[in-house]
mmCIF file of C-alpha atoms (C1' of nucleotides) in Angstrom:
data_model
loop_
_atom_site.group_PDB
_atom_site.id
_atom_site.type_symbol
_atom_site.label_atom_id
_atom_site.label_comp_id
_atom_site.label_asym_id
_atom_site.label_seq_id
_atom_site.Cartn_x
_atom_site.Cartn_y
_atom_site.Cartn_z
ATOM 1 C CA UNK A 21 0.850 91.820 146.270
ATOM 2 C CA UNK A 22 0.185 95.726 144.975
ATOM 3 C CA UNK A 23 0.260 96.996 141.633
ATOM 4 C CA UNK A 24 1.233 100.573 140.864
ATOM 5 C CA UNK A 25 1.229 102.683 138.225
ATOM 6 C CA UNK A 26 3.736 105.074 137.926
ATOM 7 C CA UNK A 27 4.095 107.143 134.908
ATOM 8 C CA UNK A 28 4.951 104.563 132.206
ATOM 9 C CA UNK A 29 6.309 101.728 134.309
ATOM 10 C CA UNK A 30 4.870 99.843 136.972
ATOM 11 C CA UNK A 31 5.764 98.687 140.526
ATOM 12 C CA UNK A 32 4.882 95.978 142.643
ATOM 13 C CA UNK A 33 5.221 95.773 146.389
ATOM 14 C CA UNK A 34 4.619 93.535 149.110
ATOM 15 C CA UNK A 35 5.986 90.795 147.092
ATOM 16 C CA UNK A 36 7.003 88.248 149.236
ATOM 17 C CA UNK A 37 9.338 85.391 147.905
ATOM 18 C CA UNK A 38 10.855 87.462 145.083
ATOM 19 C CA UNK A 39 14.708 88.550 144.159
ATOM 20 C CA UNK A 40 14.739 89.729 140.760
ATOM 21 C CA UNK A 41 18.712 88.644 140.227
ATOM 22 C CA UNK A 42 17.825 84.939 142.469
ATOM 23 C CA UNK A 43 15.088 84.651 139.527
ATOM 24 C CA UNK A 44 16.965 85.537 136.418
ATOM 25 C CA UNK A 45 20.126 84.403 137.380
ATOM 26 C CA UNK A 46 19.874 80.550 139.473
ATOM 27 C CA UNK A 47 20.370 79.077 135.642
ATOM 28 C CA UNK A 48 17.190 78.957 134.205
ATOM 29 C CA UNK A 49 16.419 81.356 132.802
ATOM 30 C CA UNK A 50 19.680 82.022 130.168
ATOM 31 C CA UNK A 51 18.652 85.539 128.507
ATOM 32 C CA UNK A 52 18.443 87.498 130.966
ATOM 33 C CA UNK A 53 21.885 91.033 130.996
ATOM 34 C CA UNK A 54 21.882 92.624 134.248
ATOM 35 C CA UNK A 55 23.727 95.861 133.464
ATOM 36 C CA UNK A 56 23.588 98.414 136.616
ATOM 37 C CA UNK A 57 20.737 96.430 138.122
ATOM 38 C CA UNK A 58 18.527 96.980 135.481
ATOM 39 C CA UNK A 59 17.494 92.988 134.449
ATOM 40 C CA UNK A 60 17.216 93.677 130.498
ATOM 41 C CA UNK A 61 15.241 90.681 128.567
ATOM 42 C CA UNK A 62 13.005 89.482 125.762
ATOM 43 C CA UNK A 63 10.227 87.510 125.948
ATOM 44 C CA UNK A 64 8.225 86.534 122.405
ATOM 45 C CA UNK A 65 8.600 89.362 121.032
ATOM 46 C CA UNK A 66 7.971 92.095 123.929
ATOM 47 C CA UNK A 67 11.274 93.692 125.816
ATOM 48 C CA UNK A 68 11.242 93.997 129.697
ATOM 49 C CA UNK A 69 13.775 95.606 131.985
ATOM 50 C CA UNK A 70 13.189 94.882 136.083
ATOM 51 C CA UNK A 71 14.801 96.322 138.732
ATOM 52 C CA UNK A 72 13.975 95.370 142.250
ATOM 53 C CA UNK A 73 14.136 99.039 144.342
ATOM 54 C CA UNK A 74 13.674 99.650 147.822
ATOM 55 C CA UNK A 75 9.796 100.396 147.561
ATOM 56 C CA UNK A 76 9.457 97.009 145.432
ATOM 57 C CA UNK A 77 9.722 95.900 141.780
ATOM 58 C CA UNK A 78 9.643 98.062 139.258
ATOM 59 C CA UNK A 79 8.903 96.965 135.838
ATOM 60 C CA UNK A 80 9.566 99.715 133.024
ATOM 61 C CA UNK A 81 6.828 98.125 130.550
ATOM 62 C CA UNK A 82 2.809 98.727 130.160
ATOM 63 C CA UNK A 83 -0.293 97.669 132.749
ATOM 64 C CA UNK A 84 -0.952 95.674 129.828
ATOM 65 C CA UNK A 85 2.013 93.781 129.056
ATOM 66 C CA UNK A 86 2.867 94.094 132.604
ATOM 67 C CA UNK A 87 -0.240 91.845 133.001
ATOM 68 C CA UNK A 88 -0.930 89.532 129.921
ATOM 69 C CA UNK A 89 2.875 88.365 129.345
ATOM 70 C CA UNK A 90 4.778 89.919 133.153
ATOM 71 C CA UNK A 91 2.594 88.477 135.261
ATOM 72 C CA UNK A 92 3.246 85.456 134.349
ATOM 73 C CA UNK A 93 6.194 85.026 133.502
ATOM 74 C CA UNK A 94 7.286 85.315 136.901
ATOM 75 C CA UNK A 95 4.731 82.953 138.643
ATOM 76 C CA UNK A 96 3.167 86.067 140.097
ATOM 77 C CA UNK A 97 -0.718 84.072 140.034
ATOM 78 C CA UNK A 98 0.927 80.672 142.481
ATOM 79 C CA UNK A 99 1.237 81.705 146.072
ATOM 80 C CA UNK A 100 4.753 80.382 147.177
ATOM 81 C CA UNK A 101 3.771 82.004 150.381
ATOM 82 C CA UNK A 102 1.535 78.636 150.894
ATOM 83 C CA UNK A 103 4.434 75.634 148.985
ATOM 84 C CA UNK A 104 6.960 77.744 150.547
ATOM 85 C CA UNK A 105 5.561 76.665 153.993
ATOM 86 C CA UNK A 106 5.441 72.906 153.413
ATOM 87 C CA UNK A 107 9.047 72.422 151.292
ATOM 88 C CA UNK A 108 9.858 74.287 155.202
ATOM 89 C CA UNK A 109 9.165 71.512 157.114
ATOM 90 C CA UNK A 110 12.583 69.681 155.244
ATOM 91 C CA UNK A 111 15.812 71.820 157.280
ATOM 92 C CA UNK A 112 17.933 71.475 154.094
ATOM 93 C CA UNK A 113 15.969 73.517 152.128
ATOM 94 C CA UNK A 114 14.911 75.491 154.998
ATOM 95 C CA UNK A 115 18.727 77.056 154.672
ATOM 96 C CA UNK A 116 18.464 76.702 151.462
ATOM 97 C CA UNK A 117 14.958 79.216 151.606
ATOM 98 C CA UNK A 118 17.062 81.237 153.609
ATOM 99 C CA UNK A 119 19.501 82.224 152.879
ATOM 100 C CA UNK A 120 18.130 82.370 148.653
ATOM 101 C CA UNK A 121 14.738 83.707 149.093
ATOM 102 C CA UNK A 122 12.998 85.182 146.071
ATOM 103 C CA UNK A 123 14.311 82.128 143.686
ATOM 104 C CA UNK A 124 10.813 81.453 141.915
ATOM 105 C CA UNK A 125 10.247 79.122 138.283
ATOM 106 C CA UNK A 126 9.755 80.993 136.122
ATOM 107 C CA UNK A 127 7.001 80.505 133.950
ATOM 108 C CA UNK A 128 9.475 80.490 130.190
ATOM 109 C CA UNK A 129 7.824 79.246 125.899
ATOM 110 C CA UNK A 130 7.748 75.634 125.825
ATOM 111 C CA UNK A 131 10.510 75.608 122.361
ATOM 112 C CA UNK A 132 12.502 78.462 123.629
ATOM 113 C CA UNK A 133 13.139 76.238 127.043
ATOM 114 C CA UNK A 134 13.535 72.178 125.394
ATOM 115 C CA UNK A 135 15.839 74.430 123.095
ATOM 116 C CA UNK A 136 17.593 76.093 125.842
ATOM 117 C CA UNK A 137 18.069 72.548 127.610
ATOM 118 C CA UNK A 138 19.443 70.391 124.900
ATOM 119 C CA UNK A 139 21.625 73.346 125.049
ATOM 120 C CA UNK A 140 23.330 72.778 128.137
ATOM 121 C CA UNK A 141 23.507 69.382 128.449
ATOM 122 C CA UNK A 142 27.674 69.303 128.940
ATOM 123 C CA UNK A 143 27.932 71.620 129.106
ATOM 124 C CA UNK A 144 28.544 74.983 131.485
ATOM 125 C CA UNK A 145 26.415 78.461 131.770
ATOM 126 C CA UNK A 146 28.436 81.008 130.093
ATOM 127 C CA UNK A 147 28.671 78.598 126.696
ATOM 128 C CA UNK A 148 25.733 78.446 127.282
ATOM 129 C CA UNK A 149 24.494 81.968 127.014
ATOM 130 C CA UNK A 150 26.913 82.422 125.038
ATOM 131 C CA UNK A 151 25.384 80.146 122.409
ATOM 132 C CA UNK A 152 21.852 80.455 122.850
ATOM 133 C CA UNK A 153 23.140 84.596 121.961
ATOM 134 C CA UNK A 154 24.539 83.141 118.480
ATOM 135 C CA UNK A 155 21.112 81.413 118.031
ATOM 136 C CA UNK A 156 19.485 84.611 118.478
ATOM 137 C CA UNK A 157 21.797 86.387 116.714
ATOM 138 C CA UNK A 158 21.867 83.908 113.720
ATOM 139 C CA UNK A 159 18.056 82.930 113.814
ATOM 140 C CA UNK A 160 15.856 85.613 114.856
ATOM 141 C CA UNK A 161 14.649 89.121 114.888
ATOM 142 C CA UNK A 162 15.660 92.332 115.914
ATOM 143 C CA UNK A 163 13.800 93.935 118.699
ATOM 144 C CA UNK A 164 16.889 96.865 119.259
ATOM 145 C CA UNK A 165 19.771 96.749 119.066
ATOM 146 C CA UNK A 166 21.178 93.792 120.528
ATOM 147 C CA UNK A 167 18.276 93.040 121.295
ATOM 148 C CA UNK A 168 16.797 89.552 119.138
ATOM 149 C CA UNK A 169 13.855 87.821 119.149
ATOM 150 C CA UNK A 170 14.512 83.649 119.967
ATOM 151 C CA UNK A 171 13.377 82.137 116.602
ATOM 152 C CA UNK A 172 11.448 80.102 116.798
ATOM 153 C CA UNK A 173 10.934 75.776 115.175
ATOM 154 C CA UNK A 174 9.784 77.188 111.826
ATOM 155 C CA UNK A 175 11.877 79.220 111.832
ATOM 156 C CA UNK A 176 15.030 77.133 112.415
ATOM 157 C CA UNK A 177 12.938 73.475 110.832
ATOM 158 C CA UNK A 178 14.327 74.132 107.382
ATOM 159 C CA UNK A 179 18.723 74.827 107.875
ATOM 160 C CA UNK A 180 21.004 72.703 107.293
ATOM 161 C CA UNK A 181 23.767 71.721 110.269
ATOM 162 C CA UNK A 182 26.199 73.914 107.896
ATOM 163 C CA UNK A 183 24.375 77.224 108.900
ATOM 164 C CA UNK A 184 24.125 75.784 112.841
ATOM 165 C CA UNK A 185 28.339 76.055 112.391
ATOM 166 C CA UNK A 186 28.028 80.245 113.869
ATOM 167 C CA UNK A 187 26.760 78.664 117.074
ATOM 168 C CA UNK A 188 29.551 76.852 117.888
ATOM 169 C CA UNK A 189 27.261 74.299 119.435
ATOM 170 C CA UNK A 190 29.371 71.737 118.497
ATOM 171 C CA UNK A 191 27.175 67.778 118.872
ATOM 172 C CA UNK A 192 23.980 69.187 119.627
ATOM 173 C CA UNK A 193 23.144 71.340 116.650
ATOM 174 C CA UNK A 194 21.613 67.967 114.735
ATOM 175 C CA UNK A 195 19.418 67.588 118.235
ATOM 176 C CA UNK A 196 18.031 70.970 117.581
ATOM 177 C CA UNK A 197 17.980 69.944 114.382
ATOM 178 C CA UNK A 198 15.863 67.609 115.173
ATOM 179 C CA UNK A 199 13.936 69.690 117.780
ATOM 180 C CA UNK A 200 12.870 71.666 115.869
ATOM 181 C CA UNK A 201 11.591 69.160 112.512
ATOM 182 C CA UNK A 202 9.812 67.749 114.604
ATOM 183 C CA UNK A 203 8.047 70.096 117.049
ATOM 184 C CA UNK A 204 7.841 72.491 113.411
ATOM 185 C CA UNK A 205 5.476 69.139 111.553
ATOM 186 C CA UNK A 206 3.732 69.593 114.897
ATOM 187 C CA UNK A 207 5.128 65.467 115.728
ATOM 188 C CA UNK A 208 5.825 66.592 118.925
ATOM 189 C CA UNK A 209 3.206 68.828 120.208
ATOM 190 C CA UNK A 210 4.795 71.178 122.641
ATOM 191 C CA UNK A 211 1.927 73.378 123.337
ATOM 192 C CA UNK A 212 -0.698 70.890 124.888
ATOM 193 C CA UNK A 213 2.618 69.442 127.854
ATOM 194 C CA UNK A 214 1.003 71.323 129.927
ATOM 195 C CA UNK A 215 -2.064 69.652 129.853
ATOM 196 C CA UNK A 216 -1.300 66.023 129.815
ATOM 197 C CA UNK A 217 0.154 63.151 132.518
ATOM 198 C CA UNK A 218 3.618 64.429 132.475
ATOM 199 C CA UNK A 219 5.429 60.694 132.587
ATOM 200 C CA UNK A 220 2.601 61.377 129.547
ATOM 201 C CA UNK A 221 3.994 64.384 128.726
ATOM 202 C CA UNK A 222 7.517 62.986 128.350
ATOM 203 C CA UNK A 223 7.315 60.718 127.229
ATOM 204 C CA UNK A 224 6.685 63.248 123.453
ATOM 205 C CA UNK A 225 9.730 64.999 125.028
ATOM 206 C CA UNK A 226 11.966 61.468 124.288
ATOM 207 C CA UNK A 227 11.026 61.407 120.507
ATOM 208 C CA UNK A 228 13.197 63.527 119.846
ATOM 209 C CA UNK A 229 17.338 63.485 119.520
ATOM 210 C CA UNK A 230 19.624 64.915 122.407
ATOM 211 C CA UNK A 231 16.584 65.007 124.885
ATOM 212 C CA UNK A 232 16.674 62.553 127.801
ATOM 213 C CA UNK A 233 15.444 62.517 130.746
ATOM 214 C CA UNK A 234 16.726 65.194 132.309
ATOM 215 C CA UNK A 235 16.675 67.539 129.135
ATOM 216 C CA UNK A 236 12.252 66.705 129.667
ATOM 217 C CA UNK A 237 12.337 67.288 132.992
ATOM 218 C CA UNK A 238 14.013 70.619 132.781
ATOM 219 C CA UNK A 239 11.972 71.779 129.627
ATOM 220 C CA UNK A 240 8.689 70.674 131.818
ATOM 221 C CA UNK A 241 9.107 72.041 134.481
ATOM 222 C CA UNK A 242 10.051 75.807 132.551
ATOM 223 C CA UNK A 243 8.098 75.722 129.887
ATOM 224 C CA UNK A 244 5.451 73.906 130.294
ATOM 225 C CA UNK A 245 3.870 74.384 134.449
ATOM 226 C CA UNK A 246 5.119 71.714 135.528
ATOM 227 C CA UNK A 247 6.532 71.717 139.734
ATOM 228 C CA UNK A 248 5.989 69.336 139.470
ATOM 229 C CA UNK A 249 9.488 68.524 137.438
ATOM 230 C CA UNK A 250 12.416 67.271 139.105
ATOM 231 C CA UNK A 251 15.520 67.652 136.864
ATOM 232 C CA UNK A 252 18.282 65.576 137.568
ATOM 233 C CA UNK A 253 21.827 67.216 136.808
ATOM 234 C CA UNK A 254 25.054 66.423 138.273
ATOM 235 C CA UNK A 255 25.102 69.030 141.058
ATOM 236 C CA UNK A 256 21.534 67.802 142.505
ATOM 237 C CA UNK A 257 22.521 63.903 141.811
ATOM 238 C CA UNK A 258 24.745 65.133 143.969
ATOM 239 C CA UNK A 259 22.777 67.220 146.553
ATOM 240 C CA UNK A 260 20.807 63.228 146.716
ATOM 241 C CA UNK A 261 23.418 60.399 146.902
ATOM 242 C CA UNK A 262 24.575 63.446 149.851
ATOM 243 C CA UNK A 263 21.417 64.272 151.467
ATOM 244 C CA UNK A 264 18.432 62.356 150.585
ATOM 245 C CA UNK A 265 19.840 58.133 149.521
ATOM 246 C CA UNK A 266 16.159 57.658 149.696
ATOM 247 C CA UNK A 267 14.301 60.465 147.675
ATOM 248 C CA UNK A 268 12.992 63.461 148.380
ATOM 249 C CA UNK A 269 10.960 64.193 151.866
ATOM 250 C CA UNK A 270 7.808 63.659 151.369
ATOM 251 C CA UNK A 271 6.830 67.879 151.933
ATOM 252 C CA UNK A 272 8.100 68.826 148.606
ATOM 253 C CA UNK A 273 5.605 66.448 146.979
ATOM 254 C CA UNK A 274 3.622 68.367 144.313
ATOM 255 C CA UNK A 275 6.893 70.473 144.917
ATOM 256 C CA UNK A 276 9.696 68.946 143.446
ATOM 257 C CA UNK A 277 10.977 70.862 141.055
ATOM 258 C CA UNK A 278 10.143 74.657 143.071
ATOM 259 C CA UNK A 279 12.221 72.392 145.686
ATOM 260 C CA UNK A 280 14.871 70.570 142.861
ATOM 261 C CA UNK A 281 15.484 74.898 142.184
ATOM 262 C CA UNK A 282 16.629 75.563 145.640
ATOM 263 C CA UNK A 283 18.281 72.874 145.869
ATOM 264 C CA UNK A 284 20.419 73.459 143.380
ATOM 265 C CA UNK A 285 21.406 76.141 144.158
ATOM 266 C CA UNK A 286 22.027 76.219 147.089
ATOM 267 C CA UNK A 287 24.111 73.153 146.751
ATOM 268 C CA UNK A 288 25.958 74.998 144.127
ATOM 269 C CA UNK A 289 26.555 78.481 145.051
ATOM 270 C CA UNK A 290 26.377 78.481 149.053
ATOM 271 C CA UNK A 291 29.018 78.704 151.397
ATOM 272 C CA UNK A 292 28.084 76.756 154.305
ATOM 273 C CA UNK A 293 26.658 74.083 152.587
ATOM 274 C "C1'" DA B 4 47.625 70.191 130.179
ATOM 275 C "C1'" DA B 5 44.383 67.914 131.511
ATOM 276 C "C1'" DC B 6 39.582 67.501 133.356
ATOM 277 C "C1'" DC B 7 34.894 69.454 133.475
ATOM 278 C "C1'" DA B 8 30.866 71.662 131.854
ATOM 279 C "C1'" DG B 9 22.910 71.829 134.913
ATOM 280 C "C1'" DG B 10 23.618 64.599 129.065
ATOM 281 C "C1'" DC B 11 22.873 61.703 125.500
ATOM 282 C "C1'" DG B 12 23.549 58.223 121.513
ATOM 283 C "C1'" DC B 13 25.030 54.174 121.553
ATOM 284 C "C1'" DA B 14 27.802 49.359 121.966
ATOM 285 C "C1'" DT B 15 29.170 45.748 124.898
ATOM 286 C "C1'" DA B 16 28.460 42.136 127.535
ATOM 287 C "C1'" DT C 2 18.879 46.750 132.728
ATOM 288 C "C1'" DA C 3 23.907 48.645 133.318
ATOM 289 C "C1'" DT C 4 27.543 50.207 132.526
ATOM 290 C "C1'" DG C 5 31.417 52.966 129.534
ATOM 291 C "C1'" DC C 6 32.689 55.942 125.702
ATOM 292 C "C1'" DG C 7 32.649 59.571 122.820
ATOM 293 C "C1'" DC C 8 31.618 63.534 121.361
ATOM 294 C "C1'" DA C 9 32.551 69.291 119.887
ATOM 295 C "C1'" DT C 10 33.771 72.982 122.698
ATOM 296 C "C1'" DG C 11 35.266 76.405 125.520
ATOM 297 C "C1'" DG C 12 37.265 78.055 130.269
ATOM 298 C "C1'" DT C 13 39.990 76.937 134.606
#
DNA sequence: AACCAGGCGCATA
DNA sequence: TATGCGCATGGT
């Protein structure tokens, strides 16, 4: 990986296993938009525009923000080469990586991940994006024209269920509110989850109404750096029953979350599954 | 017009 | 412990 500063942007050259499009559009994050090849999104209080060029990945950001925010967000410190080498011992994952090279697990904010995946339950991706977008418009802070921060738990915990009506999230409203209250009060300390054993971290999340095993595992994988979390949704359930009746292969041990993301995307999107 | 969507809580046995 | 249904809403 080679970092070049060009005017007020950062160009990353020779970065293997990184597809901007796949990372931002494979169902792990719901707030990135593609405008003519330039992906745009807000994380914490910061806006990023990022695009994939022939020469490399172009981050429209300062070196300071690249180092302090985006390097970690895109998981650039992790050796995917080594991990994928192990995962590719499995023929199916090998096929998935060949067709969809460059999926990485993003390090999202724990609260945003939790809240997003509560909203995701019994739902489809376009509508999940709509609800989250309305959540940010209604309760986030404006960054610039049409762009908002993701509202924190402390900004939601004192609202009433009626206040959530504009989201059109249906029965999920009460779950979002309960999550906001338990997180804001510290009853569930989501910032400690990354340093806890995964089973214990999972139990903490299950205290929240509307959070079951699937949402908990998603939160741990996408928001708490637990790369071994393994969310099982309908698509992964299909893969498991079709290909892995006896469970995941040994080579995925420790990286179940990455295996999951490739299998999920492959099963959903591959024409030659 | 039914059925489904990156589930979960609850009732029932 | 295991199954099945209801839940709000919107897209196909």
